[in-house]
CSV table of C-alpha atoms in Angstrom, one decimal:
chain,number,residue,atom,x,y,z
A,29,MET,CA,-9.6,-5.5,19.6
A,30,LYS,CA,-7.3,-5.1,16.7
A,31,ASP,CA,-7.8,-3.2,13.4
A,32,LEU,CA,-7.6,-5.9,10.7
A,33,SER,CA,-7.5,-5.7,6.9
A,34,GLY,CA,-6.1,-7.6,4.0
A,35,TRP,CA,-3.2,-6.3,1.8
A,36,GLY,CA,-5.6,-4.1,-0.2
A,37,ARG,CA,-6.7,-2.3,3.0
A,38,TYR,CA,-10.3,-2.6,1.9
A,39,PRO,CA,-12.4,-3.4,3.9
A,40,ARG,CA,-11.0,-2.3,7.2
A,41,LEU,CA,-12.5,-4.1,10.2
A,42,SER,CA,-11.7,-4.8,13.8
A,43,GLY,CA,-11.9,-7.8,16.1
A,44,PRO,CA,-10.1,-10.0,18.6
A,45,LEU,CA,-6.7,-11.3,17.5
A,46,GLY,CA,-4.8,-13.9,19.5
A,47,THR,CA,-1.4,-15.3,18.7
A,48,ALA,CA,-0.8,-19.1,18.8
A,49,ARG,CA,2.8,-19.8,19.5
A,50,ASP,CA,2.4,-23.6,19.5
A,51,MET,CA,0.2,-26.1,17.7
A,52,GLY,CA,-1.6,-27.2,20.9
A,53,PRO,CA,-3.0,-23.7,21.7
A,54,ALA,CA,-3.9,-23.2,18.0
A,55,ALA,CA,-5.9,-26.5,18.1
A,56,THR,CA,-7.6,-25.5,21.4
A,57,ALA,CA,-8.6,-22.1,20.0
A,58,THR,CA,-10.0,-23.8,16.9
A,59,ALA,CA,-12.2,-26.0,19.1
A,60,THR,CA,-13.4,-23.4,21.6
A,61,MET,CA,-13.7,-20.1,19.8
A,62,PRO,CA,-16.8,-19.4,17.7
A,63,GLY,CA,-16.6,-17.8,14.3
A,64,VAL,CA,-12.8,-18.3,14.0
A,65,THR,CA,-10.3,-18.4,11.3
A,66,ALA,CA,-6.5,-18.4,11.1
A,67,ARG,CA,-4.4,-15.6,9.7
A,68,GLY,CA,-0.8,-15.6,8.5
A,69,LEU,CA,1.0,-12.5,7.2
A,70,GLY,CA,-2.1,-10.7,6.0
A,71,ARG,CA,-1.3,-10.9,2.3
A,72,SER,CA,-4.7,-12.1,1.1
A,73,TYR,CA,-6.2,-8.9,-0.3
A,74,GLY,CA,-9.8,-8.7,1.1
A,75,ASP,CA,-11.5,-10.1,4.1
A,76,ALA,CA,-10.5,-13.8,3.8
A,77,ALA,CA,-8.1,-13.8,6.8
A,78,ILE,CA,-10.4,-11.9,9.2
A,79,GLY,CA,-12.4,-14.1,11.5
A,80,ARG,CA,-16.1,-13.5,11.8
A,81,ASP,CA,-15.8,-13.3,15.6
A,82,ASN,CA,-12.2,-14.3,16.4
A,83,THR,CA,-8.9,-14.5,14.5
A,84,ILE,CA,-5.9,-16.8,15.3
A,85,ASP,CA,-2.6,-15.2,14.4
A,86,ALA,CA,-0.7,-18.3,13.2
A,87,THR,CA,2.7,-16.6,12.6
A,88,GLY,CA,3.8,-18.0,15.9
A,89,LEU,CA,3.8,-21.5,14.3
A,90,ASN,CA,7.1,-20.7,12.7
A,91,ARG,CA,9.4,-23.7,13.1
A,92,MET,CA,10.8,-25.9,10.4
A,93,GLN,CA,10.6,-29.6,11.3
A,94,SER,CA,12.5,-31.7,8.8
A,95,PHE,CA,13.8,-32.0,5.3
A,96,ASP,CA,14.4,-35.2,3.2
A,97,PRO,CA,16.8,-34.4,0.4
A,98,GLN,CA,15.9,-37.7,-1.3
A,99,THR,CA,12.2,-36.9,-1.7
A,100,GLY,CA,12.5,-33.1,-1.5
A,101,ILE,CA,9.8,-33.1,1.2
A,102,LEU,CA,10.0,-30.2,3.7
A,103,ALA,CA,7.9,-30.4,6.8
A,104,VAL,CA,7.1,-27.1,8.6
A,105,GLU,CA,4.6,-25.5,10.9
A,106,ALA,CA,1.9,-23.6,9.1
A,107,GLY,CA,3.1,-20.1,10.0
A,108,VAL,CA,6.6,-20.5,8.4
A,109,PRO,CA,7.0,-17.7,5.8
A,110,LEU,CA,7.9,-18.6,2.2
A,111,ALA,CA,10.7,-16.0,2.4
A,112,ASP,CA,12.4,-18.1,5.2
A,113,ILE,CA,12.1,-21.3,3.2
A,114,ILE,CA,13.7,-19.7,0.1
A,115,ALA,CA,16.4,-18.1,2.2
A,116,THR,CA,17.2,-21.4,3.8
A,117,PHE,CA,17.0,-23.9,0.9
A,118,LEU,CA,17.8,-22.0,-2.3
A,119,PRO,CA,21.5,-21.8,-1.3
A,120,GLN,CA,21.3,-25.6,-1.0
A,121,GLY,CA,19.8,-25.9,-4.5
A,122,TYR,CA,16.1,-26.3,-3.7
A,123,PHE,CA,13.2,-24.1,-4.6
A,124,PRO,CA,9.4,-24.5,-4.1
A,125,CYS,CA,7.5,-26.1,-6.9
A,126,ALA,CA,5.0,-23.2,-7.0
A,127,VAL,CA,5.2,-19.7,-5.6
A,128,PRO,CA,2.7,-16.8,-5.7
A,129,GLY,CA,3.7,-13.1,-6.5
A,130,THR,CA,5.0,-12.4,-3.0
A,131,ARG,CA,7.3,-14.4,-0.7
A,132,PHE,CA,5.7,-12.7,2.4
A,133,VAL,CA,3.1,-15.4,2.8
A,134,THR,CA,2.9,-18.4,5.1
A,135,VAL,CA,2.7,-22.1,4.2
A,136,GLY,CA,-0.8,-22.3,5.8
A,137,GLY,CA,-2.0,-19.4,3.8
A,138,MET,CA,-0.6,-20.8,0.6
A,139,ILE,CA,-2.4,-24.1,1.2
A,140,ALA,CA,-5.7,-22.4,2.2
A,141,SER,CA,-5.6,-20.2,-0.9
A,142,ASP,CA,-4.1,-22.9,-3.1
A,143,VAL,CA,-1.8,-20.3,-4.6
A,144,HIS,CA,-0.6,-20.5,-8.1
A,145,GLY,CA,2.4,-19.1,-9.9
A,146,LYS,CA,3.8,-18.4,-13.3
A,147,ASN,CA,4.1,-22.2,-13.9
A,148,GLN,CA,0.6,-23.3,-12.9
A,149,HIS,CA,-0.2,-24.2,-16.5
A,150,ILE,CA,2.4,-27.0,-16.4
A,151,HIS,CA,3.2,-27.7,-12.7
A,152,GLY,CA,-0.1,-27.0,-11.0
A,153,THR,CA,-0.8,-25.0,-7.8
A,154,PHE,CA,1.0,-25.1,-4.5
A,155,GLY,CA,-1.6,-27.6,-3.3
A,156,ASP,CA,-0.5,-30.1,-6.0
A,157,HIS,CA,2.8,-30.4,-4.2
A,158,VAL,CA,1.5,-30.9,-0.7
A,159,ALA,CA,2.2,-34.4,0.6
A,160,TRP,CA,0.2,-34.1,3.8
A,161,LEU,CA,-1.1,-31.6,6.4
A,162,MET,CA,-2.2,-31.6,10.0
A,163,LEU,CA,-5.6,-30.1,10.5
A,164,ALA,CA,-7.2,-29.0,13.8
A,165,LEU,CA,-10.9,-29.5,13.5
A,166,PRO,CA,-13.6,-27.6,15.3
A,167,ASP,CA,-14.6,-30.7,17.4
A,168,GLY,CA,-11.1,-30.8,18.9
A,169,ARG,CA,-9.6,-33.6,16.8
A,170,VAL,CA,-6.3,-33.1,15.1
A,171,MET,CA,-6.2,-35.1,11.8
A,172,ARG,CA,-3.5,-36.0,9.4
A,173,CYS,CA,-4.8,-35.5,5.8
A,174,SER,CA,-3.2,-36.4,2.5
A,175,PRO,CA,-4.3,-37.7,-0.9
A,176,HIS,CA,-4.5,-41.1,0.8
A,177,GLU,CA,-5.6,-40.2,4.3
A,178,HIS,CA,-9.0,-38.5,4.8
A,179,ALA,CA,-8.7,-37.6,1.1
A,180,ASP,CA,-12.0,-35.7,1.0
A,181,LEU,CA,-11.0,-33.4,3.8
A,182,PHE,CA,-7.5,-32.9,2.3
A,183,LYS,CA,-9.1,-32.0,-1.1
A,184,ALA,CA,-11.5,-29.6,0.6
A,185,THR,CA,-8.7,-27.9,2.7
A,186,ILE,CA,-6.6,-27.2,-0.4
A,187,GLY,CA,-8.1,-23.9,-1.5
A,188,GLY,CA,-10.7,-24.1,1.3
A,189,MET,CA,-9.8,-20.6,2.6
A,190,GLY,CA,-9.2,-22.0,6.2
A,191,LEU,CA,-12.9,-23.0,6.5
A,192,THR,CA,-12.4,-26.7,7.2
A,193,GLY,CA,-10.1,-26.2,10.2
A,194,THR,CA,-6.8,-24.6,11.2
A,195,ILE,CA,-3.8,-25.9,9.3
A,196,LEU,CA,-1.1,-26.7,11.9
A,197,SER,CA,1.7,-28.1,9.8
A,198,ALA,CA,2.4,-29.5,6.4
A,199,GLY,CA,4.9,-31.4,4.3
A,200,PHE,CA,5.4,-30.3,0.7
A,201,ARG,CA,7.9,-30.9,-2.1
A,202,LEU,CA,10.8,-28.7,-3.1
A,203,LYS,CA,12.5,-29.1,-6.5
A,204,GLN,CA,16.2,-29.0,-7.3
A,205,VAL,CA,17.6,-26.1,-9.2
A,206,GLU,CA,21.2,-25.4,-10.4
A,207,THR,CA,21.2,-21.7,-9.7
A,208,GLY,CA,19.1,-18.9,-8.3
A,209,TRP,CA,18.8,-17.2,-11.7
A,210,ILE,CA,16.1,-17.2,-14.4
A,211,ARG,CA,16.6,-17.1,-18.1
A,212,GLN,CA,14.0,-14.5,-19.1
A,213,THR,CA,12.9,-13.9,-22.7
A,214,THR,CA,10.7,-10.9,-23.4
A,215,HIS,CA,8.0,-11.0,-26.1
A,216,VAL,CA,6.0,-8.0,-27.2
A,217,ALA,CA,2.3,-8.2,-28.1
A,218,ARG,CA,0.8,-5.1,-29.9
A,219,ASN,CA,-2.8,-6.0,-28.8
A,220,LEU,CA,-4.8,-8.6,-26.9
A,221,SER,CA,-5.1,-11.0,-29.8
A,222,GLU,CA,-1.3,-11.2,-30.1
A,223,ALA,CA,-0.9,-11.6,-26.4
A,224,VAL,CA,-3.3,-14.6,-26.3
A,225,THR,CA,-1.4,-16.1,-29.2
A,226,LEU,CA,2.0,-15.6,-27.6
A,227,LEU,CA,0.8,-17.0,-24.3
A,228,SER,CA,-0.2,-20.1,-26.3
A,229,GLN,CA,3.1,-20.3,-28.1
A,230,THR,CA,5.0,-20.0,-24.9
A,231,ALA,CA,2.8,-22.6,-23.0
A,232,ASN,CA,5.6,-25.1,-23.1
A,233,ALA,CA,7.9,-22.8,-21.1
A,234,THR,CA,8.2,-23.5,-17.4
A,235,TYR,CA,7.2,-20.0,-16.6
A,236,THR,CA,5.1,-17.5,-18.7
A,237,VAL,CA,3.1,-14.5,-17.7
A,238,ALA,CA,2.0,-11.2,-19.4
A,239,TRP,CA,2.0,-7.7,-18.0
A,240,ILE,CA,-0.9,-6.0,-19.8
A,241,ASP,CA,-1.6,-2.4,-20.3
A,242,VAL,CA,-5.3,-2.2,-19.2
A,243,LEU,CA,-5.7,1.5,-20.3
A,244,ALA,CA,-4.5,1.1,-23.9
A,245,ARG,CA,-7.3,1.6,-26.4
A,246,GLY,CA,-8.3,1.0,-30.0
A,247,ALA,CA,-5.8,-1.0,-32.0
A,248,SER,CA,-3.5,-1.2,-29.0
A,249,LEU,CA,-6.2,-2.6,-26.6
A,250,GLY,CA,-4.5,-5.3,-24.5
A,251,ARG,CA,-1.0,-4.7,-25.6
A,252,SER,CA,1.4,-6.7,-23.4
A,253,LEU,CA,4.8,-7.8,-22.5
A,254,ILE,CA,5.1,-11.6,-22.2
A,255,LEU,CA,7.9,-12.8,-19.9
A,256,GLU,CA,9.0,-16.4,-20.5
A,257,GLY,CA,11.3,-17.9,-18.0
A,258,GLU,CA,13.4,-21.0,-17.3
A,259,HIS,CA,15.7,-21.8,-14.4
A,260,ALA,CA,19.2,-21.0,-15.5
A,261,THR,CA,21.9,-23.7,-15.4
A,262,ALA,CA,25.4,-23.0,-14.1
A,263,ASP,CA,26.5,-23.0,-17.8
A,264,ASP,CA,24.1,-20.1,-18.5
A,265,LEU,CA,25.8,-17.7,-16.1
A,266,PRO,CA,28.6,-15.3,-17.0
A,267,TRP,CA,31.9,-16.0,-15.3
A,268,GLY,CA,32.0,-14.4,-11.8
A,269,ASP,CA,28.3,-14.5,-11.1
A,270,VAL,CA,27.4,-16.2,-7.8
A,271,LYS,CA,25.1,-19.3,-8.4
A,272,PHE,CA,22.6,-18.3,-5.7
A,273,PRO,CA,22.3,-14.5,-5.4
A,274,PRO,CA,20.9,-13.2,-2.1
A,275,SER,CA,17.7,-11.2,-2.1
A,276,THR,CA,18.2,-7.6,-3.1
A,277,ASN,CA,14.6,-6.6,-2.5
A,278,GLY,CA,13.4,-4.3,0.3
A,279,ARG,CA,15.8,-1.4,-0.3
A,280,LEU,CA,12.9,0.9,-1.3
A,281,ALA,CA,9.8,1.7,0.7
A,282,VAL,CA,6.7,3.8,0.4
A,283,PRO,CA,7.0,5.8,3.7
A,284,MET,CA,3.4,6.9,4.0
A,285,ASP,CA,0.0,6.8,2.4
A,286,MET,CA,0.1,8.6,-1.0
A,287,PRO,CA,-2.6,11.2,-1.7
A,288,GLY,CA,-5.6,9.7,-3.4
A,289,TRP,CA,-5.3,11.9,-6.5
A,290,LEU,CA,-1.9,10.5,-7.3
A,291,LEU,CA,-3.2,7.5,-9.2
A,292,ASN,CA,-5.5,8.7,-11.9
A,293,GLY,CA,-6.0,7.8,-15.5
A,294,MET,CA,-3.4,10.3,-16.7
A,295,THR,CA,-0.6,9.1,-14.4
A,296,VAL,CA,-1.3,5.4,-14.9
A,297,ARG,CA,-1.4,5.9,-18.7
A,298,ALA,CA,2.0,7.7,-18.5
A,299,PHE,CA,3.5,4.9,-16.4
A,300,ASN,CA,2.1,2.1,-18.7
A,301,GLU,CA,3.4,3.9,-21.8
A,302,LEU,CA,6.9,4.1,-20.3
A,303,TYR,CA,6.9,0.5,-19.0
A,304,TYR,CA,5.6,-0.8,-22.3
A,305,ARG,CA,8.2,1.1,-24.4
A,306,THR,CA,11.0,0.1,-22.1
A,307,GLY,CA,10.0,-3.5,-22.3
A,308,ALA,CA,9.5,-3.4,-26.1
A,309,ARG,CA,13.2,-2.4,-26.5
A,310,LYS,CA,14.0,-5.9,-25.1
A,311,ALA,CA,11.8,-7.8,-27.6
A,312,GLY,CA,13.3,-11.2,-28.4
A,313,GLN,CA,16.2,-10.8,-25.9
A,314,THR,CA,17.1,-13.4,-23.4
A,315,THR,CA,18.8,-12.3,-20.2
A,316,THR,CA,19.5,-13.8,-16.8
A,317,VAL,CA,17.7,-12.2,-13.9
A,318,PRO,CA,17.8,-12.9,-10.1
A,319,TRP,CA,15.1,-15.1,-8.7
A,320,ASP,CA,13.6,-12.4,-6.5
A,321,SER,CA,13.1,-9.8,-9.3
A,322,TYR,CA,11.5,-12.4,-11.6
A,323,PHE,CA,9.1,-14.0,-9.1
A,324,PHE,CA,8.5,-11.2,-6.6
A,325,PRO,CA,9.2,-7.8,-8.2
A,326,LEU,CA,6.8,-5.9,-5.9
A,327,ASP,CA,8.5,-7.2,-2.8
A,328,GLY,CA,11.3,-4.8,-3.7
A,329,ILE,CA,9.1,-1.9,-2.5
A,330,ALA,CA,8.1,-2.2,1.1
A,331,HIS,CA,4.6,-1.1,1.9
A,332,TRP,CA,3.8,-0.7,-1.8
A,333,ASN,CA,0.1,-0.9,-0.9
A,334,ARG,CA,0.3,2.6,0.5
A,335,ILE,CA,0.6,3.9,-3.1
A,336,TYR,CA,-3.2,3.6,-3.3
A,337,GLY,CA,-3.8,6.0,-0.4
A,338,ARG,CA,-5.8,5.6,2.8
A,339,ARG,CA,-8.9,4.3,1.1
A,340,GLY,CA,-7.0,1.3,-0.2
A,341,PHE,CA,-7.5,-0.8,-3.3
A,342,VAL,CA,-9.3,-3.8,-4.6
A,343,GLN,CA,-7.5,-6.6,-6.5
A,344,HIS,CA,-9.9,-8.3,-8.9
A,345,GLN,CA,-8.8,-11.6,-10.4
A,346,CYS,CA,-11.0,-13.7,-12.6
A,347,VAL,CA,-10.5,-16.7,-14.8
A,348,ILE,CA,-12.5,-17.2,-18.1
A,349,PRO,CA,-12.8,-20.5,-19.9
A,350,MET,CA,-10.5,-20.5,-22.9
A,351,ALA,CA,-13.3,-20.6,-25.6
A,352,GLN,CA,-14.6,-17.2,-24.5
A,353,ALA,CA,-11.6,-15.8,-22.9
A,354,GLU,CA,-10.3,-13.4,-25.5
A,355,GLY,CA,-13.7,-11.8,-26.1
A,356,VAL,CA,-14.6,-11.4,-22.4
A,357,VAL,CA,-11.2,-10.0,-21.5
A,358,SER,CA,-11.5,-7.6,-24.4
A,359,ASP,CA,-14.8,-6.4,-23.0
A,360,ILE,CA,-13.4,-6.1,-19.5
A,361,LEU,CA,-10.5,-4.0,-20.8
A,362,GLU,CA,-12.8,-1.7,-22.8
A,363,ARG,CA,-14.9,-1.0,-19.7
A,364,ILE,CA,-11.9,-0.4,-17.5
A,365,SER,CA,-10.3,1.9,-20.0
A,366,SER,CA,-13.5,3.9,-20.4
A,367,HIS,CA,-13.9,4.2,-16.7
A,368,GLY,CA,-10.3,5.4,-16.3
A,369,ALA,CA,-9.8,3.2,-13.2
A,370,GLY,CA,-7.0,1.3,-14.7
A,371,SER,CA,-4.1,-0.3,-12.9
A,372,PHE,CA,-0.4,-0.3,-13.5
A,373,LEU,CA,-0.3,-3.7,-11.9
A,374,ALA,CA,-2.2,-6.0,-14.3
A,375,VAL,CA,-1.4,-9.6,-15.2
A,376,LEU,CA,-2.7,-12.0,-17.9
A,377,LYS,CA,-1.8,-15.7,-18.0
A,378,ARG,CA,-3.0,-19.1,-18.8
A,379,LEU,CA,-4.3,-21.5,-16.2
A,380,ALA,CA,-4.9,-25.2,-16.0
A,381,PRO,CA,-7.5,-26.9,-13.8
A,382,GLY,CA,-6.8,-26.9,-10.0
A,383,SER,CA,-7.1,-30.0,-7.9
A,384,GLY,CA,-8.7,-28.7,-4.7
A,385,LEU,CA,-12.5,-28.8,-4.2
A,386,MET,CA,-12.6,-25.0,-4.1
A,387,SER,CA,-9.4,-24.2,-6.1
A,388,PHE,CA,-9.6,-21.1,-8.2
A,389,PRO,CA,-7.8,-22.3,-11.4
A,390,MET,CA,-9.7,-23.7,-14.4
A,391,GLU,CA,-8.6,-24.1,-18.0
A,392,GLY,CA,-8.6,-20.6,-19.3
A,393,LEU,CA,-7.1,-17.1,-19.1
A,394,THR,CA,-6.9,-15.3,-15.8
A,395,LEU,CA,-6.8,-11.5,-15.6
A,396,ALA,CA,-5.6,-9.8,-12.3
A,397,LEU,CA,-5.6,-6.1,-11.7
A,398,ASP,CA,-5.5,-3.6,-8.9
A,399,MET,CA,-7.9,-0.6,-8.8
A,400,PRO,CA,-7.9,2.1,-6.2
A,401,PHE,CA,-11.1,2.0,-4.1
A,402,SER,CA,-13.5,4.8,-4.9
A,403,ASP,CA,-17.3,5.4,-4.7
A,404,GLY,CA,-17.6,4.7,-8.4
A,405,LEU,CA,-15.7,1.4,-8.4
A,406,MET,CA,-18.5,-0.9,-7.2
A,407,PRO,CA,-20.8,-0.5,-10.2
A,408,LEU,CA,-17.8,-1.1,-12.5
A,409,LEU,CA,-16.9,-4.3,-10.6
A,410,ALA,CA,-20.5,-5.5,-10.8
A,411,GLU,CA,-20.5,-5.0,-14.6
A,412,ILE,CA,-17.2,-7.0,-14.8
A,413,ASP,CA,-18.5,-9.8,-12.5
A,414,ALA,CA,-21.6,-10.1,-14.7
A,415,LEU,CA,-19.4,-10.7,-17.7
A,416,VAL,CA,-17.4,-13.3,-15.8
A,417,VAL,CA,-20.6,-15.2,-14.7
A,418,ALA,CA,-22.0,-15.1,-18.2
A,419,ALA,CA,-18.9,-16.8,-19.5
A,420,ASP,CA,-18.9,-19.5,-16.7
A,421,GLY,CA,-15.8,-18.0,-15.1
A,422,ARG,CA,-15.1,-17.3,-11.4
A,423,LEU,CA,-13.2,-14.9,-9.1
A,424,TYR,CA,-10.2,-15.8,-6.9
A,425,LEU,CA,-11.3,-15.9,-3.2
A,426,ALA,CA,-7.9,-14.9,-1.9
A,427,LYS,CA,-8.1,-11.6,-3.8
A,428,ASP,CA,-11.8,-11.0,-3.4
A,429,ALA,CA,-13.4,-8.3,-1.3
A,430,THR,CA,-16.6,-7.4,-3.2
A,431,GLN,CA,-18.2,-10.2,-5.1
A,432,SER,CA,-21.9,-11.1,-4.4
A,433,ARG,CA,-23.2,-14.4,-3.2
A,434,ASP,CA,-24.8,-15.1,-6.6
A,435,THR,CA,-21.5,-14.5,-8.4
A,436,PHE,CA,-19.7,-16.8,-6.0
A,437,ALA,CA,-22.3,-19.6,-6.3
A,438,ALA,CA,-22.3,-19.4,-10.1
A,439,GLY,CA,-18.5,-19.8,-10.3
A,440,TYR,CA,-17.8,-22.6,-7.8
A,441,LEU,CA,-19.6,-25.7,-9.0
A,442,ASN,CA,-18.4,-27.8,-6.0
A,443,LEU,CA,-20.0,-25.5,-3.5
A,444,ASP,CA,-22.7,-27.9,-2.4
A,445,LEU,CA,-20.1,-30.6,-1.7
A,446,PHE,CA,-18.0,-28.1,0.2
A,447,ARG,CA,-20.9,-27.1,2.3
A,448,GLN,CA,-21.9,-30.7,3.0
A,449,LEU,CA,-18.3,-31.5,4.2
A,450,ARG,CA,-18.3,-28.5,6.4
A,451,ASN,CA,-21.5,-29.7,8.0
A,452,ASP,CA,-20.2,-33.2,8.4
A,453,ILE,CA,-17.1,-32.0,10.4
A,454,GLY,CA,-19.0,-29.3,12.4
A,455,ALA,CA,-17.3,-26.4,10.7
A,456,THR,CA,-20.4,-24.6,9.6
A,457,GLY,CA,-20.8,-21.5,11.8
A,458,ARG,CA,-17.7,-22.4,13.7
A,459,MET,CA,-14.9,-21.9,11.1
A,460,ALA,CA,-16.0,-18.6,9.8
A,461,SER,CA,-14.4,-15.5,8.3
A,462,LYS,CA,-15.7,-12.2,7.1
A,463,LEU,CA,-15.4,-13.6,3.6
A,464,SER,CA,-17.4,-16.7,4.4
A,465,GLU,CA,-20.1,-14.6,6.1
A,466,ARG,CA,-20.3,-12.3,3.1
A,467,LEU,CA,-20.6,-15.2,0.7
A,468,GLY,CA,-23.1,-17.2,2.7
A,469,LEU,CA,-20.8,-20.2,3.5
């Protein structure tokens, strides 16, 4: 038995964990073990990567298979980390078409969660760039799925949280880039209304995202820093800069669990004030920043989840349809600020519809924030979830640890189709995680 949790370290559970070092054993485990799901590097936040009865550690499927520079299609086993892909191919001038906020995730995890990045509003999710995948089914078959082969199963596996089978390998597109630098322009929003306007005005940029101060009140409610980004060309770089800088992340670490009292309303407000004022001094400026600090700033601090102490934290990410987004986000921020449970890690950005049957994105605004777990947190999250449901929004399953079955069912309108497909392939009750059990899948 192994202690298992997501990156938020809430909930903490235990169960059998077996490592698959080849695709054959992974397929056999999928066909023979009840209540099973695959797990990568454990970077989903809640209970999505913990099997109901058994968990397959897929990090042993870590071999790259082939790369076609003409099409940009890279074929890899499902446990290959994104960090290894970037380290191998960025120096050759290739970068993934979509990346999440950490590079310490596996390809299988990115497909199962249909991860999105700062360019989702233009270039879609990671799943939109998957050409094919090999899927081990609970009846023992291994099936190649693509937009043209077993398309229904392919569409259900993109964002299907590993509940249609075990992803063994996949082919997906990389795009060409001239450098490993990003031209970043900082915009300052004094309140939520200005932030929403600036996100709309920067919607044609390849990358755009807002850090939002969730504890600001009154006229400053929702004040933000909007970071617009484009891949820098060779001509954008000062003389002497290397075109593809190596990663500089990982030099700092949180050595132990911080005391629970460290993150409170006062300390988070002080941090947010300093961060906002520092960013505001760069208003309108364009600078070139290395790829790792732009896409993966938190990867620079190893074990940063220990900042929240032994009780862990919950990341809550919702998306609200655009017509109601500003009002609902304002209401959420008011409640968080009043509660004092605010986060220094909060993000606001635009999303476009996702293509997977259970993909999280829809046309609207998404708000993601971390909150330390406490006895008083659940009632606050229930209030927020009610606002999301009333606005026809939904919560991101890869971040979720707390939503109710009713909240889940209200947000995912393709749920009946997903359940029917799981029944058809014999996955119901066989492919199962703690998340699927909690949500009644």
